[in-house]
Coordinates of C-alpha atoms in Angstrom, one line a residue:
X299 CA 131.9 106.0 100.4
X300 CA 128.0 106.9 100.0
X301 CA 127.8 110.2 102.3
X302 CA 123.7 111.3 101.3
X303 CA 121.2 108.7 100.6
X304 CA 117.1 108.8 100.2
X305 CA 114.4 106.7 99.0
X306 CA 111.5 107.3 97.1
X307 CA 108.0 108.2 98.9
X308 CA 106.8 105.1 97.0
X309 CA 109.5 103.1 97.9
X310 CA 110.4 101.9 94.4
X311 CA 114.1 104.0 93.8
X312 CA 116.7 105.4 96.4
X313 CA 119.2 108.3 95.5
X314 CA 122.7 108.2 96.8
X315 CA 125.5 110.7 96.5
X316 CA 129.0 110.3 96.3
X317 CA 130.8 113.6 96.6
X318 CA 130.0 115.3 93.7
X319 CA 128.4 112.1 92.1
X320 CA 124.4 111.2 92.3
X321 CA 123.3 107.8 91.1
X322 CA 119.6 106.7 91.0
X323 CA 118.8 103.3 91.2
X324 CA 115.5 100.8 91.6
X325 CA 115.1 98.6 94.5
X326 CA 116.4 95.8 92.6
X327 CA 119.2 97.3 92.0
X328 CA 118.8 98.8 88.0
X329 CA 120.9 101.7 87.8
X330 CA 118.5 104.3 86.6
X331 CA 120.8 107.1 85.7
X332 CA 123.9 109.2 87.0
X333 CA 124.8 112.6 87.0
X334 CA 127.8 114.4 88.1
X335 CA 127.0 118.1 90.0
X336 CA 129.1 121.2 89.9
X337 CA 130.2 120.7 93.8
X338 CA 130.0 117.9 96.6
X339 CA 125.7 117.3 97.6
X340 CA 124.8 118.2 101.1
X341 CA 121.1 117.0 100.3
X342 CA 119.2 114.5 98.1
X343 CA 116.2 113.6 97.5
X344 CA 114.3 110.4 94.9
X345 CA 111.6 111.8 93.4
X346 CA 110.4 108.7 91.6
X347 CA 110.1 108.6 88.1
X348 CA 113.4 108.3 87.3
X349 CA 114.0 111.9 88.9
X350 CA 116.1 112.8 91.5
X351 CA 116.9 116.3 93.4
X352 CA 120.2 117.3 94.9
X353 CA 121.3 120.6 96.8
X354 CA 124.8 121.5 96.7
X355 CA 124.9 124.2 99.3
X356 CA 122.7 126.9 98.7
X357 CA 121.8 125.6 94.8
X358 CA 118.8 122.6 94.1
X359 CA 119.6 120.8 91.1
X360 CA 116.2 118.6 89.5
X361 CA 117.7 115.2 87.2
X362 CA 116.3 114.2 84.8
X363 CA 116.9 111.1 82.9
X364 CA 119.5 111.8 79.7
X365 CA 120.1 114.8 81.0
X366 CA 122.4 117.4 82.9
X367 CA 121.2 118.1 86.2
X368 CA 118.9 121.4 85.6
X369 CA 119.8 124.3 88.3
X370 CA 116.1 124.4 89.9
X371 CA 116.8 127.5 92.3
X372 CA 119.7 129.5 94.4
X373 CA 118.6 129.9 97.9
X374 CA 119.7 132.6 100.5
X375 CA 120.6 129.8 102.8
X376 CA 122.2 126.5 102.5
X377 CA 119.8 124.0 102.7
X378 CA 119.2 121.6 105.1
X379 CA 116.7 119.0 104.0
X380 CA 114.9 118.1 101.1
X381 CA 111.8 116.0 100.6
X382 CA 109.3 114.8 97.9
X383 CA 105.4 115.7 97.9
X384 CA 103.5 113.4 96.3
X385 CA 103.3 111.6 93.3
X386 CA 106.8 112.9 93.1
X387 CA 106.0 116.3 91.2
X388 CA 106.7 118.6 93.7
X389 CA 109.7 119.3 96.0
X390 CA 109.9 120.3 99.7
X391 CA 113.2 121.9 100.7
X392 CA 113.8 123.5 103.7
X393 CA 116.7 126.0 103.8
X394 CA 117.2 128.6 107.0
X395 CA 114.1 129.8 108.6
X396 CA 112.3 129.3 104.9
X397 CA 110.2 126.1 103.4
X398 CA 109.8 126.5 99.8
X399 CA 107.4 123.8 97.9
X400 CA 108.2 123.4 93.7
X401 CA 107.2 121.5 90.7
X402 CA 109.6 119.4 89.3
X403 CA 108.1 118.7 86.4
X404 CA 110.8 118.5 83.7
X405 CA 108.5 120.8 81.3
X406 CA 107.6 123.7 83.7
X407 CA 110.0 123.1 86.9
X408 CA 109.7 126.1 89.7
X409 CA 108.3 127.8 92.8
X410 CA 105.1 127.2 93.9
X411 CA 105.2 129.1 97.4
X412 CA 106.9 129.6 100.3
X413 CA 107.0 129.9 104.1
X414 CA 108.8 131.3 106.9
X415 CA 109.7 128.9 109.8
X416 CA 109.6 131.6 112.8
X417 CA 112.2 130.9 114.7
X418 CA 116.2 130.4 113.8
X419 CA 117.9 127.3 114.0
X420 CA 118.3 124.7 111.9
X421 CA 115.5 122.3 110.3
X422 CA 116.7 118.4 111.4
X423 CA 114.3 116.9 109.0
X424 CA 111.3 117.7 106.5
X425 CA 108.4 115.1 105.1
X426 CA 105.2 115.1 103.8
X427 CA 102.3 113.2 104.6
X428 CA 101.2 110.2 102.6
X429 CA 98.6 112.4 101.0
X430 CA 100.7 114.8 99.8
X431 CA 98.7 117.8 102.1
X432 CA 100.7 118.4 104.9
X433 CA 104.3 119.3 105.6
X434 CA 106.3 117.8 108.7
X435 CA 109.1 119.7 109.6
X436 CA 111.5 118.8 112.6
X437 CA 113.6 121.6 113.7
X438 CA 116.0 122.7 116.4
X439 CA 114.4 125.6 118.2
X440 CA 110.8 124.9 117.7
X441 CA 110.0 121.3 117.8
X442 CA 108.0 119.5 115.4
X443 CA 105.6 121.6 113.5
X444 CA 102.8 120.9 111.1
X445 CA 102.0 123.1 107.5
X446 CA 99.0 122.9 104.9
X447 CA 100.7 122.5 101.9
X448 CA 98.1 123.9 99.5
X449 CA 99.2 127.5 100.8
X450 CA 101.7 127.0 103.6
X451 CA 99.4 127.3 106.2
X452 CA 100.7 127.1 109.8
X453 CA 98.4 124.4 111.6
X454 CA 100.1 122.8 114.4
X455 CA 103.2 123.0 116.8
X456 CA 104.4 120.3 119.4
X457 CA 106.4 122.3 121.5
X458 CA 110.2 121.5 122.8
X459 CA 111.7 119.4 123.7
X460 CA 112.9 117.5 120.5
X461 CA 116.0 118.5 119.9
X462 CA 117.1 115.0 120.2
X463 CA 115.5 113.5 117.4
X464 CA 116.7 113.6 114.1
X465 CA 114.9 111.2 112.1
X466 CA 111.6 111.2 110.8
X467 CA 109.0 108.6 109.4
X468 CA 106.0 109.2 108.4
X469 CA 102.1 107.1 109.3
X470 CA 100.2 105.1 107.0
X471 CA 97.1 107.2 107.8
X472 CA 98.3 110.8 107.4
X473 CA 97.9 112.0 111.0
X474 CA 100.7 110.3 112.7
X475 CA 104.7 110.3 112.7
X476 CA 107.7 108.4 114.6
X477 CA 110.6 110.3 115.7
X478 CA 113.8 108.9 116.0
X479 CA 117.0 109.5 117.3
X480 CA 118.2 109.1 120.9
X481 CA 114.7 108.2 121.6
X482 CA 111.8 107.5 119.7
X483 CA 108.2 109.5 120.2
X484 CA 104.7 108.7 118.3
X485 CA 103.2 111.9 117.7
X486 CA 99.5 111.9 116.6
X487 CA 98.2 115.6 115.8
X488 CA 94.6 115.2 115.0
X489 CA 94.3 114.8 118.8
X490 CA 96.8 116.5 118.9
X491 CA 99.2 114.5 121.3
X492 CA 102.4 112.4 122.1
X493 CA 101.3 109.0 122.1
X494 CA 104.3 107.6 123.5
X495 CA 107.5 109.0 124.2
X496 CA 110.4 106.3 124.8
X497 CA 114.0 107.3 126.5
X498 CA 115.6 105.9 129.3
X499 CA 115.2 101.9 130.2
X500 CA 114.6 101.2 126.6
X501 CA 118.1 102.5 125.5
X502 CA 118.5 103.7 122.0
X503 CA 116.1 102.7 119.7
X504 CA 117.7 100.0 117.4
X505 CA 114.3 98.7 115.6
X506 CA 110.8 100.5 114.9
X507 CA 107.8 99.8 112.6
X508 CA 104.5 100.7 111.8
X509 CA 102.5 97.3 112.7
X510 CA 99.4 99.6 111.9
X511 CA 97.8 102.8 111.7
X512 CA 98.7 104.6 114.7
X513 CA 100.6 102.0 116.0
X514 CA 104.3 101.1 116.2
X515 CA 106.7 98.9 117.5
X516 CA 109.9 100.3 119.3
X517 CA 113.0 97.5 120.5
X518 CA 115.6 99.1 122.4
X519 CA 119.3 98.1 123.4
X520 CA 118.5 97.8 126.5
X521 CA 116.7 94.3 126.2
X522 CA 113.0 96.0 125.5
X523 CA 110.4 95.5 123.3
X524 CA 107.9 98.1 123.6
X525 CA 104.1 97.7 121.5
X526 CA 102.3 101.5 121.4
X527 CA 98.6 101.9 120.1
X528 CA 97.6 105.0 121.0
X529 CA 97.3 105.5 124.9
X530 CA 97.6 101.4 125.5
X531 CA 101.5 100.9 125.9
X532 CA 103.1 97.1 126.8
X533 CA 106.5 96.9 127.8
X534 CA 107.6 93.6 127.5
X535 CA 111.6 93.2 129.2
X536 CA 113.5 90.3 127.4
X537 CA 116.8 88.9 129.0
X538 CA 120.2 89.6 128.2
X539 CA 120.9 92.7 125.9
X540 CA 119.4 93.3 122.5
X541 CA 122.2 93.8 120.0
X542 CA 120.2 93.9 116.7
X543 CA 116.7 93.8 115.5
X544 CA 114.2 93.4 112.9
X545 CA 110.5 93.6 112.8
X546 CA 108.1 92.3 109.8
X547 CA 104.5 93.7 110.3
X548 CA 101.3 91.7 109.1
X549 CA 98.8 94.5 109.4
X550 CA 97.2 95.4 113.0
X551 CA 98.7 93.4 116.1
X552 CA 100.2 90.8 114.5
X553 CA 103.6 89.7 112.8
X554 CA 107.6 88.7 113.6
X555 CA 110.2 90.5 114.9
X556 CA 113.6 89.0 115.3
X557 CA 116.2 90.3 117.5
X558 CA 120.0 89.0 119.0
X559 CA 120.3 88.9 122.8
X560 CA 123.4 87.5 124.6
X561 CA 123.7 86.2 128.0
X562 CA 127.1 84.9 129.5
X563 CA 128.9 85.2 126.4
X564 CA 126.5 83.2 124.3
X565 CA 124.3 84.5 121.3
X566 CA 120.7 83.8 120.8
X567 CA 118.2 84.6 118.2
X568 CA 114.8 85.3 119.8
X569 CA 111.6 85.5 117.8
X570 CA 108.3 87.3 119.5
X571 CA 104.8 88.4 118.2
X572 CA 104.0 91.8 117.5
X573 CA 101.2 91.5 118.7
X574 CA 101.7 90.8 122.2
X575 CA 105.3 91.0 122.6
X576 CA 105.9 87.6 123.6
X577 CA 108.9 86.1 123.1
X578 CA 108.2 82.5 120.6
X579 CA 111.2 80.6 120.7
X580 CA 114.7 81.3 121.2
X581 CA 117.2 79.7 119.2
X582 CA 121.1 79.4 120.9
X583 CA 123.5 80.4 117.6
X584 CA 126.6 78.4 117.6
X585 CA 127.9 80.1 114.7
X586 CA 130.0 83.0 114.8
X587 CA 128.2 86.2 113.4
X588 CA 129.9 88.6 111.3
X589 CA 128.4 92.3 111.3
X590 CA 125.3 91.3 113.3
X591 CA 123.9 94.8 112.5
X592 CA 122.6 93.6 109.3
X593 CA 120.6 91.0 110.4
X594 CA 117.4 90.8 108.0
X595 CA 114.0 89.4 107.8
X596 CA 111.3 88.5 104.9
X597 CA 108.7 90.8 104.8
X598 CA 106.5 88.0 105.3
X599 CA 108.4 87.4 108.2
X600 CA 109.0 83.9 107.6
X601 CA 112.6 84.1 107.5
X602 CA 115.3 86.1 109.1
X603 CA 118.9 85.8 107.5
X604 CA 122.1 86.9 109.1
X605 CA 125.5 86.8 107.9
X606 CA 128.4 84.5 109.6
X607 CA 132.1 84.1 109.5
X608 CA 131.7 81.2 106.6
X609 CA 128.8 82.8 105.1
X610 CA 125.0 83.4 106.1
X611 CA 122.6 81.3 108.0
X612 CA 118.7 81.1 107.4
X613 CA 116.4 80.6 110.2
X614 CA 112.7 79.3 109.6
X615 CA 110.8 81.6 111.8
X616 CA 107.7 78.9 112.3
X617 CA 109.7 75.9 113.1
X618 CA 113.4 77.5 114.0
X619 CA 115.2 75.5 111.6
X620 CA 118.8 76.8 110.8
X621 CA 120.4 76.5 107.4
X622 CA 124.0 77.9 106.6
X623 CA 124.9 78.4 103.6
X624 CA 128.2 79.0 102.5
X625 CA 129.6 81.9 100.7
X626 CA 132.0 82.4 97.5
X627 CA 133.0 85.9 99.4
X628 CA 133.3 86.3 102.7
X629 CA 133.1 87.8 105.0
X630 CA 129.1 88.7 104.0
X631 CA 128.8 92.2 105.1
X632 CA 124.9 93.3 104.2
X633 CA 122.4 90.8 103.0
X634 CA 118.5 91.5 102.2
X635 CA 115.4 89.4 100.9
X636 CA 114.2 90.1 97.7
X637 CA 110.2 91.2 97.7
X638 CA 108.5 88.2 97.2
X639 CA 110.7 86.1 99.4
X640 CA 112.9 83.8 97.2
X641 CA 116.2 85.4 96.9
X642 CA 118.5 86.4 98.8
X643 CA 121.2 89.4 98.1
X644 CA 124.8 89.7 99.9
X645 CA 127.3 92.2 99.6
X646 CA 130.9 91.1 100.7
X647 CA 134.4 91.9 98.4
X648 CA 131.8 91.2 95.8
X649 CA 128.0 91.5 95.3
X650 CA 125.9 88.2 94.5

């Protein structure tokens, strides 16, 4: 089983360990290259390029393509996260109380600088911003904190708590991020501030997306859909409980999300606008679904897809219309749309 996996900054490759074993692959699925590292990975990271980074305890290993993984550093600590700057040529790893930023550059591969995080604990999660200037860094004792990533400079702390997130997603705009975990919280630090902070009523976050700069859509299992822009929050409540969910942004307040409710015992698949939250149609499913956690949708949000006992059904998101299709494998246990909306992938005893 995949225990580590990471994608790209530019969305393009995703690394994924196996024990001891680090493949690097495209998006559609082209096996980029594999290397096998002297002990089991505890961090990795896709660079892009064809490159991929891996720490196996206390050692960072840089990969390189038709080569063996090159031993980048040892650290005093074993590392905890691991994160590409970037264009890909530099490498954020956080390891103890220390951040350390290096070129991964196959010809000149090494330290650039470091800094100390002041406080022990552990660091939950590190990013950079789209830009490539700033370093996120989500830790256990001091919150989320913000560094200048031409010389480490300390520029921002949100204080405690956020011990309870352990996720982290960086804005399209380079001031924002989303939290996740039991909870989800838009921080916005050119304010600085906590644009919205979800937790109780809205359960645990099963579905979020950036629908725009500085905005984000949040759909809880507790039955909520829940549109934040800044200091203008919407809850919308939706019957029944929400067992899965997808959301397909357009650009700023609009596009689909898709999400399973059931009430007495029977499914539905509602559709809503971003935008407003509204709920557009819901459509009963007679079906029975198989592994409704994967349900998908088009990123033109035209079309959700989720797999059934016999196979997978397709759902026209402007008119409703259901179409199941069998499959040669069943049961379907992942499916996804290919980018420009014509194909879709499933994964069952065997991929198609």
């Amino acid at each position: 089983p995949i225990s580590l996996l990471a994608i790209s900054a530019d969305a393009t490759q995703a690394a994924a360990a196996t024990g001891s074993t680090l493949k690097l692959l495209d998006l559609s699925g082209k096996d980029l290259g594999s290397w096998t590292l002297p002990a089991n990975a505890t961090a990795v990271c896709a660079m892009g390029r064809g490159v991929a980074a891996a720490a196996t305890g206390k050692d960072i290993y840089a990969c390189y393509p038709g080569q063996q993984p090159k031993l980048l550093t040892h650290r005093p600590s074993p590392v905890d996260a691991l994160a590409s700057v970037g264009d890909g040529n530099r490498l954020l790893c956080a390891a103890g109380n220390e951040v350390d930023l290096f070129a991964i550059t196959a010809t000149h591969p090494g330290i650039q600088f470091s800094f100390a995080v002041p406080a022990r604990g552990r660091t939950l999660a590190i990013a950079a911003s789209p830009d490539g200037r700033h370093a996120y860094l989500l830790h256990s004792a001091i919150g989320f904190c913000l560094y200048d990533l031409s010389d480490g400079r300390f520029l921002y702390q949100f204080a405690p708590p956020f011990s309870h997130y352990t996720t982290m997603l960086p804005g399209p705009d380079d001031h924002t991020v989303l939290l996740g975990g039991a909870g989800c919280a838009l921080l916005d630090f050119s304010a600085p501030a906590v644009l919205a902070r979800l937790q109780g009523p809205m359960g645990p976050p099963i579905a979020a997306a950036f629908t725009a700069p500085g905005e984000v859509l949040f759909i809880g299992a507790g039955g909520n859909a829940r549109n934040e822009h800044f200091v203008r929050p919407a809850l919308v409540p939706l019957d029944g409980d929400a067992r899965a969910a997808v959301v397909a942004p357009q650009g700023p307040g609009s596009g689909i999300g898709a999400q399973f409710r059931s009430n007495a015992g029977k499914n539905n698949l509602v559709l809503y606008d971003l935008g407003t939250g509204q709920a557009l149609r819901q459509i009963p499913i007679s079906t029975p679904i198989a592994f409704e956690q994967h349900l998908t949708i088009s990123s033109d949000g035209a079309l959700v897809a989720f797999p059934t006992s016999a196979g997978v059904t397709i759902v026209d998101t402007h008119d409703g219309h259901l179409e199941n299709i069998a499959s040669p494998t069943t049961p379907v246990r992942a499916i996804g749309f290919s980018p420009d909306h014509r194909t879709l992938a499933t994964t069952g005893p065997q991929a198609h």
